[in-house]
mmCIF file of C-alpha atoms in Angstrom:
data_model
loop_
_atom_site.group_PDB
_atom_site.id
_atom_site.type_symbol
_atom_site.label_atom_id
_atom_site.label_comp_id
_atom_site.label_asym_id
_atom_site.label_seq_id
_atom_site.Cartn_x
_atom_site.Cartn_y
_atom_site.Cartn_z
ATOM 1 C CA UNK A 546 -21.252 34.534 -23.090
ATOM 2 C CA UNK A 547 -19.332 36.186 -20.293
ATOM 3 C CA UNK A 548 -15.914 35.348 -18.503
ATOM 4 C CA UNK A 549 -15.217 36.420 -14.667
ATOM 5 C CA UNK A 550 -11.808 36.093 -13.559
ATOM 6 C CA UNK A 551 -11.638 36.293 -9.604
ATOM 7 C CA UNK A 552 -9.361 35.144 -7.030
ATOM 8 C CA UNK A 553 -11.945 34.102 -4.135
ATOM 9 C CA UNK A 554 -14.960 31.582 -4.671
ATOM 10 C CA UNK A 555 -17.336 33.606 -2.409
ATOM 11 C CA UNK A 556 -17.606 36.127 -5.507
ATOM 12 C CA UNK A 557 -19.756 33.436 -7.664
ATOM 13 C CA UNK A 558 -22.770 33.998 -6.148
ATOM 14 C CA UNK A 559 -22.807 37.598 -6.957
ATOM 15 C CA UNK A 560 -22.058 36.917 -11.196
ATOM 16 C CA UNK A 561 -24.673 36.876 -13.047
ATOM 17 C CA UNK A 562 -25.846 33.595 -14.611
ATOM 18 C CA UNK A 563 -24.488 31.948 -17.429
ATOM 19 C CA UNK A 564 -20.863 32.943 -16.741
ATOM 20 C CA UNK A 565 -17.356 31.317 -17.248
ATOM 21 C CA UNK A 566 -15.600 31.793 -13.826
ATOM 22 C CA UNK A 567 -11.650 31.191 -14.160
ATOM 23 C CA UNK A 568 -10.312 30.760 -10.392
ATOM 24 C CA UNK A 569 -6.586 30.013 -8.897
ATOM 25 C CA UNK A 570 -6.746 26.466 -7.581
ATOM 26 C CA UNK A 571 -4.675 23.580 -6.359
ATOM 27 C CA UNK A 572 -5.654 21.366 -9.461
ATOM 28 C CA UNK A 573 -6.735 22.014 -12.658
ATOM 29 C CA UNK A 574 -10.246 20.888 -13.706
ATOM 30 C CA UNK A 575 -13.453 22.724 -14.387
ATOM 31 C CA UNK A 576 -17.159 22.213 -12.290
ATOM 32 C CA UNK A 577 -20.414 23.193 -12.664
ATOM 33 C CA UNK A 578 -20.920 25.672 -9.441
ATOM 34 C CA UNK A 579 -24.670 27.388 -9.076
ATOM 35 C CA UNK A 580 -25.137 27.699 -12.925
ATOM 36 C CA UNK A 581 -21.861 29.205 -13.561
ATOM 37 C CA UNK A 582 -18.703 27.172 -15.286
ATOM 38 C CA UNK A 583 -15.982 27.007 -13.087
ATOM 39 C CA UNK A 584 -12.440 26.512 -14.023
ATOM 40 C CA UNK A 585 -9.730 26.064 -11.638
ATOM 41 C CA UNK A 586 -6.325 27.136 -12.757
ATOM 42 C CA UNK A 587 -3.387 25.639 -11.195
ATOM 43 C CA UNK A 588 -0.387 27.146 -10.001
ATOM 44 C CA UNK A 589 2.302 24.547 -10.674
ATOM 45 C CA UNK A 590 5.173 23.852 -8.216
ATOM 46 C CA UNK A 591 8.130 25.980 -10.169
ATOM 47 C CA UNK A 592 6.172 29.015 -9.526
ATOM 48 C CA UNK A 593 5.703 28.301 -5.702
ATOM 49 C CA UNK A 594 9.932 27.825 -5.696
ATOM 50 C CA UNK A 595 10.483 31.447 -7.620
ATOM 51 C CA UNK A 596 8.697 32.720 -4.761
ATOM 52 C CA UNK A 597 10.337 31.119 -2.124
ATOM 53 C CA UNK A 598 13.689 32.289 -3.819
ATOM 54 C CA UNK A 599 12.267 35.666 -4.499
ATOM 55 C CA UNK A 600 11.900 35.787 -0.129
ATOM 56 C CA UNK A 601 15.085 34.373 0.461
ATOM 57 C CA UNK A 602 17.470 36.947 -1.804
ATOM 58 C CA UNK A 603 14.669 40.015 -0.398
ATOM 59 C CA UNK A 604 14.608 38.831 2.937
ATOM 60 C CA UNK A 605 18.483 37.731 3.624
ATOM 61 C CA UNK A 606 20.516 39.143 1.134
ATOM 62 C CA UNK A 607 19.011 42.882 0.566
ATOM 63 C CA UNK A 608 17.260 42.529 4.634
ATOM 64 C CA UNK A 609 14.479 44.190 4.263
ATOM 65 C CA UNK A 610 11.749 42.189 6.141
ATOM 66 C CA UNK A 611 8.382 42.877 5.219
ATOM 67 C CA UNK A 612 7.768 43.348 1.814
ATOM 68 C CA UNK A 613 4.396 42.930 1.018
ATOM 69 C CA UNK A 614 4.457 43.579 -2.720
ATOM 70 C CA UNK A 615 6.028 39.998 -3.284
ATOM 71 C CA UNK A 616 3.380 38.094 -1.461
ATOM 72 C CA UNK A 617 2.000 35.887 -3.986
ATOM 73 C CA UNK A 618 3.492 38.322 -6.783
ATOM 74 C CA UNK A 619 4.353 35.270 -8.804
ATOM 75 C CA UNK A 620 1.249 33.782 -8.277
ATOM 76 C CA UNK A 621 -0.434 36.380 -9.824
ATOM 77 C CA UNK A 622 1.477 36.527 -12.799
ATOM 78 C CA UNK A 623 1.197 32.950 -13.433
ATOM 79 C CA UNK A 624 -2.707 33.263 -12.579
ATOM 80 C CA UNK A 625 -2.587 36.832 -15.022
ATOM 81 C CA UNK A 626 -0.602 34.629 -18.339
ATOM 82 C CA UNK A 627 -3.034 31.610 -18.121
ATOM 83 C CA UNK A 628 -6.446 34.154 -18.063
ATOM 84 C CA UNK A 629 -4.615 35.675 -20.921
ATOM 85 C CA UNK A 630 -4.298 32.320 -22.650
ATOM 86 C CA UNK A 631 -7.700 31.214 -22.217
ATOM 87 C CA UNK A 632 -8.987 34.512 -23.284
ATOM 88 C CA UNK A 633 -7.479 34.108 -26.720
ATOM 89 C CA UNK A 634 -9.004 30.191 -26.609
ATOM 90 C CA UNK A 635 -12.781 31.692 -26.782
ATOM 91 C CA UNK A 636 -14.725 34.623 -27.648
ATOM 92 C CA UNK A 637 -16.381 36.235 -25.013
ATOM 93 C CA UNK A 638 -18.530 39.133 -25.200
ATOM 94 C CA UNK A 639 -18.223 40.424 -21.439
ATOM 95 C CA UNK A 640 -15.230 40.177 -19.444
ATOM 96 C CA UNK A 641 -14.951 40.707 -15.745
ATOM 97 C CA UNK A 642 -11.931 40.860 -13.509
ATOM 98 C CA UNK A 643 -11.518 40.863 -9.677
ATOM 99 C CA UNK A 644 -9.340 44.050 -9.673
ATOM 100 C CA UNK A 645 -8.150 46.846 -12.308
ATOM 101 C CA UNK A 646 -4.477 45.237 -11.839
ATOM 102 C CA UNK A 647 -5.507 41.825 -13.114
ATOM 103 C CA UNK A 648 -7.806 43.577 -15.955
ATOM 104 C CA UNK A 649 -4.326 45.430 -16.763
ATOM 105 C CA UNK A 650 -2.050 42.648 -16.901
ATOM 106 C CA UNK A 651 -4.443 40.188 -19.010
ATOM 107 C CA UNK A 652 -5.418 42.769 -21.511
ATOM 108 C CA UNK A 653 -1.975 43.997 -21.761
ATOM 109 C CA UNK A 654 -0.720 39.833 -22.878
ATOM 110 C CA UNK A 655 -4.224 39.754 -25.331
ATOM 111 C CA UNK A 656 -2.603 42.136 -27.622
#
């Protein structure tokens, strides 16, 4: 069996069959989606304040105004530990990731 961890839900169709498909949502749960196995993982509430905090000490305190490194840098962590987790939950044979950042920071928490 294979895992996919993506961020956008257009990228199913091009998996191959038969693959576990671990996606950022607003809830989690898990579908059936075109023959793949979809589970959503949510981003809870505390993570969405850091960020928000994050903005407010870059933006108004250092004032620098566009920084587009923290946009949804939190997020991405959060989304980067819980692939991690599930990873170590089940034994995959093939493992693909939406970026080589996301492949770095999962494989880097497997250890």
């Amino acid at each position: 069996m294979q895992a996919a961890f993506i961020f956008d839900s257009p990228m199913i169709a091009k998996l191959p069959a038969e693959t576990v498909v671990y996606l950022p949502g607003t809830r989690d749960h898990t579908v059936q989606v075109a023959g793949h196995e979809v589970h959503y993982i949510k981003v809870p509430g505390y993570v969405k304040f850091g960020y928000h905090l994050i903005n407010f000490f870059v933006r108004k305190l250092l004032k620098i105004t566009n920084v587009p490194e923290y946009l949804n840098m939190l997020s991405f962590v959060y989304f980067s530990h819980m692939a991690a987790f599930y990873l170590l939950q089940n034994d995959y044979e093939h493992l693909l990731f939406a970026s080589d950042e996301l492949k770095q920071k999962v494989l880097l928490q497997t250890k």
